[in-house]
mmCIF file of C-alpha atoms in Angstrom:
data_model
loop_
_atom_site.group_PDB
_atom_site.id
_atom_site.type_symbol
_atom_site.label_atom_id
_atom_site.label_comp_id
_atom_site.label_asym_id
_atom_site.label_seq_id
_atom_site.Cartn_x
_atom_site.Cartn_y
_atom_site.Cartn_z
ATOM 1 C CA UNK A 260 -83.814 -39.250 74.123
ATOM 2 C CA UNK A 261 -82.941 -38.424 70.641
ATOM 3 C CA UNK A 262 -82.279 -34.535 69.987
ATOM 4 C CA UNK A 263 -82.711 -33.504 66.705
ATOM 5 C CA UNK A 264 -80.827 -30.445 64.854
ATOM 6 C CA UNK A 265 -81.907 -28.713 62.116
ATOM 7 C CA UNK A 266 -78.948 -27.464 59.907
ATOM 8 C CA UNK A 267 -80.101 -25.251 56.483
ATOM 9 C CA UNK A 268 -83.151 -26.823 56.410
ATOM 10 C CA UNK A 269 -84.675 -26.176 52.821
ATOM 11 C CA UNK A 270 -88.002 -23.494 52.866
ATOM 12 C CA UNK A 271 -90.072 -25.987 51.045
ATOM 13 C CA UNK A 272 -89.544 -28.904 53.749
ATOM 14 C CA UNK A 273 -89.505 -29.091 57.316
ATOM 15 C CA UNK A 274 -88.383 -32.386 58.720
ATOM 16 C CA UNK A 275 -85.062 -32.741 60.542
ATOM 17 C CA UNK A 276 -81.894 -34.657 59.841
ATOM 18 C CA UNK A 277 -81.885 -37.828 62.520
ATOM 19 C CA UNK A 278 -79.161 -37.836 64.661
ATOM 20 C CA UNK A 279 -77.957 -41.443 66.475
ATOM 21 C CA UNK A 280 -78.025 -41.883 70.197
ATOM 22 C CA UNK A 281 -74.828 -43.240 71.764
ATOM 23 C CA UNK A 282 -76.772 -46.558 72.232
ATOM 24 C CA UNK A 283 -77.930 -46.770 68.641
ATOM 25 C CA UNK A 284 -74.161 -46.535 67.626
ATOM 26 C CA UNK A 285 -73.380 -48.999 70.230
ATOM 27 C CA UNK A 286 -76.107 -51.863 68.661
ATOM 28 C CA UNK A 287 -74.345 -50.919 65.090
ATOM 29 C CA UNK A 288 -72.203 -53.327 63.056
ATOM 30 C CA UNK A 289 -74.794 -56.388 63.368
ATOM 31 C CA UNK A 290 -77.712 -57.035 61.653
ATOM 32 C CA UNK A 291 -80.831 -57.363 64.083
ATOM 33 C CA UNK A 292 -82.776 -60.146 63.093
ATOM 34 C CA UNK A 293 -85.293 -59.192 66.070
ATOM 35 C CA UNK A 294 -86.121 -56.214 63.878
ATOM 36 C CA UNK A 295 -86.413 -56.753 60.660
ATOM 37 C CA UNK A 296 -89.740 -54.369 59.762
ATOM 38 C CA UNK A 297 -89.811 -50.643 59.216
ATOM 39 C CA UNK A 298 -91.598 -47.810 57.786
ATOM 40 C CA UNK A 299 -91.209 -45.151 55.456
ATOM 41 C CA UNK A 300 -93.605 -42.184 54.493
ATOM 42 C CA UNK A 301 -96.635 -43.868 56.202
ATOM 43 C CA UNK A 302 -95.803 -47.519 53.778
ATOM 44 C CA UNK A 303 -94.492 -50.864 55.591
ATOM 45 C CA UNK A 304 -90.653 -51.845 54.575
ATOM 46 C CA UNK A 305 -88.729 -54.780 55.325
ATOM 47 C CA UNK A 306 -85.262 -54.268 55.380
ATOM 48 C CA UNK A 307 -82.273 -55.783 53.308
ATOM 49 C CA UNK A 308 -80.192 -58.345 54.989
ATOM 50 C CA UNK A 309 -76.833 -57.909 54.933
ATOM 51 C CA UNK A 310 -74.699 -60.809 53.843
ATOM 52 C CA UNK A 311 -71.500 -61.609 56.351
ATOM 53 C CA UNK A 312 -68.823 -61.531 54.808
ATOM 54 C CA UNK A 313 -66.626 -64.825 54.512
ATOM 55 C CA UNK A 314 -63.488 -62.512 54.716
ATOM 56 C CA UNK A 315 -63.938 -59.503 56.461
ATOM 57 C CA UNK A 316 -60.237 -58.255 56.886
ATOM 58 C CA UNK A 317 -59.604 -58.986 53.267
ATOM 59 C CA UNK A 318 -62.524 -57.213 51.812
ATOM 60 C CA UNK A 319 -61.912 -54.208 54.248
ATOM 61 C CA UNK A 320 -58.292 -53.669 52.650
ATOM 62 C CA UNK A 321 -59.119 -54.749 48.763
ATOM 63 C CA UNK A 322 -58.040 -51.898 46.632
ATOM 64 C CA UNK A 323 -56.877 -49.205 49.717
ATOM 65 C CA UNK A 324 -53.204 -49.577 49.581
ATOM 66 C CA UNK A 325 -53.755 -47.101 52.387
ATOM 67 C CA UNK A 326 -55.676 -44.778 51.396
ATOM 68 C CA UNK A 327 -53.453 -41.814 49.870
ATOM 69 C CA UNK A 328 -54.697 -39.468 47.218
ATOM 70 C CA UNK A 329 -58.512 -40.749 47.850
ATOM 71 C CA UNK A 330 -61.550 -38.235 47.561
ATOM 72 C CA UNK A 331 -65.331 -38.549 47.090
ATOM 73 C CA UNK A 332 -67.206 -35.883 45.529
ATOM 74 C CA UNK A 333 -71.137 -35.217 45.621
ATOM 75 C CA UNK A 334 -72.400 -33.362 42.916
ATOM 76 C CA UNK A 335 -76.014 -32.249 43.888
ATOM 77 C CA UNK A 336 -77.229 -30.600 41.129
ATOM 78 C CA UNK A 337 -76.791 -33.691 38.768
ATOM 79 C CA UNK A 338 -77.598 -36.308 41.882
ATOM 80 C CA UNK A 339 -74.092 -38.379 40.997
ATOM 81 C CA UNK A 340 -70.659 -39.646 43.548
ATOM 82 C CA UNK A 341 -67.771 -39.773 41.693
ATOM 83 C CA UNK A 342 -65.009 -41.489 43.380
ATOM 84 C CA UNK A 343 -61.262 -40.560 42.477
ATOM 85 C CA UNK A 344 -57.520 -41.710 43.436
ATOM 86 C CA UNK A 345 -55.062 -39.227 42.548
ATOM 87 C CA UNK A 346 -56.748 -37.608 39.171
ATOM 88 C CA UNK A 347 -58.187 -40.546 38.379
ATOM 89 C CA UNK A 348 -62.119 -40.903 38.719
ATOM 90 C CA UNK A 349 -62.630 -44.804 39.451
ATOM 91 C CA UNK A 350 -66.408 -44.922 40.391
ATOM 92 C CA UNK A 351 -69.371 -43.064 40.032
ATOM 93 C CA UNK A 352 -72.437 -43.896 41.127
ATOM 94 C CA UNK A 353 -75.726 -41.981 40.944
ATOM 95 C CA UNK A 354 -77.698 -41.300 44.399
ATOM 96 C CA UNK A 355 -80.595 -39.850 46.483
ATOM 97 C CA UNK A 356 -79.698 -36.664 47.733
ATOM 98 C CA UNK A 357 -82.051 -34.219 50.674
ATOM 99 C CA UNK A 358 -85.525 -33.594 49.909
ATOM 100 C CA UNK A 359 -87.020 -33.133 53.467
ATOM 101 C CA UNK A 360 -84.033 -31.337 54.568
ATOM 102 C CA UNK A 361 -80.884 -30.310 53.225
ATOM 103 C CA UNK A 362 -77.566 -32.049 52.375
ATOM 104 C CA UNK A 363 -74.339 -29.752 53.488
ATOM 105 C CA UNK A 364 -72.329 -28.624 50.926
ATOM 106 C CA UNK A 365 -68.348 -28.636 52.033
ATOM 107 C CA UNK A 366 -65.130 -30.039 52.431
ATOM 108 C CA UNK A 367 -65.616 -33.226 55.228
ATOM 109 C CA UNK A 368 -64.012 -36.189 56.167
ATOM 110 C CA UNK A 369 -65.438 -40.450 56.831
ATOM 111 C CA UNK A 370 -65.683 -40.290 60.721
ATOM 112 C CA UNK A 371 -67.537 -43.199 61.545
ATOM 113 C CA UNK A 372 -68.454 -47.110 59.221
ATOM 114 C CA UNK A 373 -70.956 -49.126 60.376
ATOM 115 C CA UNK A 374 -72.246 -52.123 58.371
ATOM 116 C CA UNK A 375 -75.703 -51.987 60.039
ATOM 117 C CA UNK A 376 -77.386 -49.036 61.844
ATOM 118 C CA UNK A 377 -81.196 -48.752 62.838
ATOM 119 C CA UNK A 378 -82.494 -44.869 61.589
ATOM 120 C CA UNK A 379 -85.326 -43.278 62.574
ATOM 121 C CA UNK A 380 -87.305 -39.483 62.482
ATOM 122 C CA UNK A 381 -89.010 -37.308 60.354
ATOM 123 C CA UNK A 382 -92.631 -36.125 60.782
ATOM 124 C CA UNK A 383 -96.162 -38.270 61.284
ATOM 125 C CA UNK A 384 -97.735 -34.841 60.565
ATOM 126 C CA UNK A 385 -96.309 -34.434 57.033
ATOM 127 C CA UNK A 386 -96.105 -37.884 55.882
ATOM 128 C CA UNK A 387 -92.014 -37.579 56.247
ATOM 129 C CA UNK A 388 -91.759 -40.414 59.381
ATOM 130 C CA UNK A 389 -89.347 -43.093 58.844
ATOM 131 C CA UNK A 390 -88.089 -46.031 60.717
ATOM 132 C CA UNK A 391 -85.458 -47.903 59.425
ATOM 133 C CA UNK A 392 -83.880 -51.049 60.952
ATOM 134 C CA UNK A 393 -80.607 -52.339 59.733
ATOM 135 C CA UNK A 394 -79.714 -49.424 57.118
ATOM 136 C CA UNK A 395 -76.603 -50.916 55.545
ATOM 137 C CA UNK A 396 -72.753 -49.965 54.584
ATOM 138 C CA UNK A 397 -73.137 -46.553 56.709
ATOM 139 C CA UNK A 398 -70.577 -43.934 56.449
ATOM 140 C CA UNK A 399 -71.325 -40.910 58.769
ATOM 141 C CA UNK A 400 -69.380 -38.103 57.847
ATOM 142 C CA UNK A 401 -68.365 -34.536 59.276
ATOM 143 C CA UNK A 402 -66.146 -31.470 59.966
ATOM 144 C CA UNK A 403 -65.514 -29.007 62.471
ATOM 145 C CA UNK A 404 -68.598 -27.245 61.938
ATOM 146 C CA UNK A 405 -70.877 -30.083 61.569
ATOM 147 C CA UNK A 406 -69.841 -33.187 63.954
ATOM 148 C CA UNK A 407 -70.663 -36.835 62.297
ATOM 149 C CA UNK A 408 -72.789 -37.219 64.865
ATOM 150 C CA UNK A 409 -75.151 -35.035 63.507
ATOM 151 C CA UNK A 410 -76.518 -38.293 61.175
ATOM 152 C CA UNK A 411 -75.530 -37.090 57.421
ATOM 153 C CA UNK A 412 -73.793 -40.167 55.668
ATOM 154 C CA UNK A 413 -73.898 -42.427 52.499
ATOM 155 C CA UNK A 414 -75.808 -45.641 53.337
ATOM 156 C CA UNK A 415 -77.350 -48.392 51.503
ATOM 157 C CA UNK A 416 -80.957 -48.027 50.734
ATOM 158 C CA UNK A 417 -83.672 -50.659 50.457
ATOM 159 C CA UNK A 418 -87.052 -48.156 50.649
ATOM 160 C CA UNK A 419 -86.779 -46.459 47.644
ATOM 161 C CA UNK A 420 -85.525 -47.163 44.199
ATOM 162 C CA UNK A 421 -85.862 -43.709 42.667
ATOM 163 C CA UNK A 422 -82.428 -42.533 42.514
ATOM 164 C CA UNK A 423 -81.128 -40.284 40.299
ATOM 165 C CA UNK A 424 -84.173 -37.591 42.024
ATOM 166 C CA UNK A 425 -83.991 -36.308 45.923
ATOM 167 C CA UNK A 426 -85.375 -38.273 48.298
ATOM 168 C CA UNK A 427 -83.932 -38.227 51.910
ATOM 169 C CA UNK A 428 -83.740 -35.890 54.847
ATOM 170 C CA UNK A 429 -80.050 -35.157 54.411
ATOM 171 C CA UNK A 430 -78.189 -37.971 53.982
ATOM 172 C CA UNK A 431 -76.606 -40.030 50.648
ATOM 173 C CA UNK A 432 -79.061 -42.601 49.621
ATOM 174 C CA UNK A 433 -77.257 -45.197 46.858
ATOM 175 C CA UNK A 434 -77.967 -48.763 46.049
ATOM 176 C CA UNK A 435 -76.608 -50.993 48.424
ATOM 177 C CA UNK A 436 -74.262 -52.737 46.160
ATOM 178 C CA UNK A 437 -72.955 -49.209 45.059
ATOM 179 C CA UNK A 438 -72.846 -48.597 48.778
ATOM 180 C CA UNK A 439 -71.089 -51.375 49.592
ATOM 181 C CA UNK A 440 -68.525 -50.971 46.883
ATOM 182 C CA UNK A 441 -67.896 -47.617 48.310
ATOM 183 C CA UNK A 442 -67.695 -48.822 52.049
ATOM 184 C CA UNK A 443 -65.039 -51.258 51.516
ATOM 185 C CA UNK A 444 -63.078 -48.551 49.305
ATOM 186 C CA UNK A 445 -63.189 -45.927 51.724
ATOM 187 C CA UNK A 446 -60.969 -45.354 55.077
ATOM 188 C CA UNK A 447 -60.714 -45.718 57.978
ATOM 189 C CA UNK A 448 -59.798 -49.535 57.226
ATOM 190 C CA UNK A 449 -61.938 -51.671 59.237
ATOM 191 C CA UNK A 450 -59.689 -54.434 59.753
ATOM 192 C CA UNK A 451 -61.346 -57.412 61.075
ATOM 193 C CA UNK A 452 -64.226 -55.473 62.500
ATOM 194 C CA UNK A 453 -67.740 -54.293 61.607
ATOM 195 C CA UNK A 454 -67.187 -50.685 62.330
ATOM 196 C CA UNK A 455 -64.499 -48.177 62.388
ATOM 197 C CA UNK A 456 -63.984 -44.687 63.592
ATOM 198 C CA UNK A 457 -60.994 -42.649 62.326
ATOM 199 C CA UNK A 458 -58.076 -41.770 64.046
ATOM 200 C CA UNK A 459 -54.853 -39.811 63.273
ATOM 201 C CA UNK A 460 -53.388 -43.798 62.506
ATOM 202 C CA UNK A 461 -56.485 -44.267 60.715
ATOM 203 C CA UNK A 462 -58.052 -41.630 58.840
ATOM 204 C CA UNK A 463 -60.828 -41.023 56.782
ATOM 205 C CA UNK A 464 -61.194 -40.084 53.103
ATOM 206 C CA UNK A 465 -62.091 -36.666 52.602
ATOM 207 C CA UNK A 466 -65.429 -35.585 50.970
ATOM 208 C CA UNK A 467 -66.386 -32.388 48.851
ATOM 209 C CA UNK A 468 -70.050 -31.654 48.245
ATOM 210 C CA UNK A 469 -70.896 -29.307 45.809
ATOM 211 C CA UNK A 470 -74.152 -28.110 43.697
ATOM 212 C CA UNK A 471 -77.351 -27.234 44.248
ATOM 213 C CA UNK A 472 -80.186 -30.340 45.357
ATOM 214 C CA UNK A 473 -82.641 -30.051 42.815
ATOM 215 C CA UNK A 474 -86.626 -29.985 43.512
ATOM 216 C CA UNK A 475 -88.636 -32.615 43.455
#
């Protein structure tokens, strides 16, 4: 059973963020080849196969020394990531932000990585239903007000190519190689393994989001 939460839900929309059972974390990490077709808004999608990669442990650690001085900030009103170390703003990357319901603004931290993770909810009803299979280079993220587990995270996105406008139901849509750029930048370090959850060893980069979603 899936529980759903609805946190500052916009007044114009009315779907709720998805949140991920313990057993849908538990099939992360691997791409499921059994399950391969979704939906989204009432049209048939196929999702994006993730490529293994040959070195995992190397391209977990490329370019984290470990970690220090690393932020991410989400601007909503102009629908853009920038990615700094120190001062120093070394990506940016524009993005989907919520449309059907509301991206927090706040200070957070990466809890959880996964580099596959089915998603699924919205509404039948009001044409907002999705099921996605295999969502790739997931970063859930959260603070002591709102838990990761709620669902809100940057992901890769293979239903939509209309960033730069809002189009999800909370979470950080970006082009998967964007995403993936960003997942193997990030902390916690994965290591040798497909996901990661931070720890006080371990920790994750923080993450301010700021602005104000614009309508679509």
């Amino acid at each position: 059973l899936t529980i759903y939460a609805y946190f500052n839900v916009l007044p114009y929309h009315f779907s709720p963020q998805w949140q991920p059972t313990q057993a849908e974390l538990e099939r992360g990490g691997i791409y499921d080849r059994t399950e391969e077709n979704g939906e989204y808004l009432g049209q048939p999608v196929t999702s994006y196969e993730i490529p293994e990669p040959k070195k995992l442990a190397a391209l977990s650690v490329l370019g984290q020394s470990d970690g220090a001085n690393k932020r991410i900030e989400v601007d909503l009103t102009n629908q853009r990531i920038y990615a700094y170390e120190g001062n120093q703003k070394v990506m940016e990357f524009v993005v989907s932000t919520g449309k059907w319901g509301a991206t927090p603004t706040g200070t957070f931290t990466i809890a959880y990585k996964t580099r596959a993770q089915l998603m699924k909810g919205g509404s039948r009803a009001l044409n907002t239903y999705y099921y996605l299979p295999n969502v790739p280079f997931v970063q859930f993220f959260g603070n002591g007000e709102i838990p990761w587990s709620r669902g809100f995270s940057f992901h890769g996105t293979y239903w939509h190519d209309k960033f730069g406008t809002p189009q999800s139901h909370g979470c950080i849509n970006m082009k998967i190689a964007d995403a993936e750029k960003l997942y193997y930048w990030t902390t916690p370090s994965l290591g040798d393994k497909r996901t990661a959850k931070a720890t006080p060893e371990n920790p994750g980069t923080p993450v301010v989001i700021y602005g104000t979603t614009p309508r679509s």
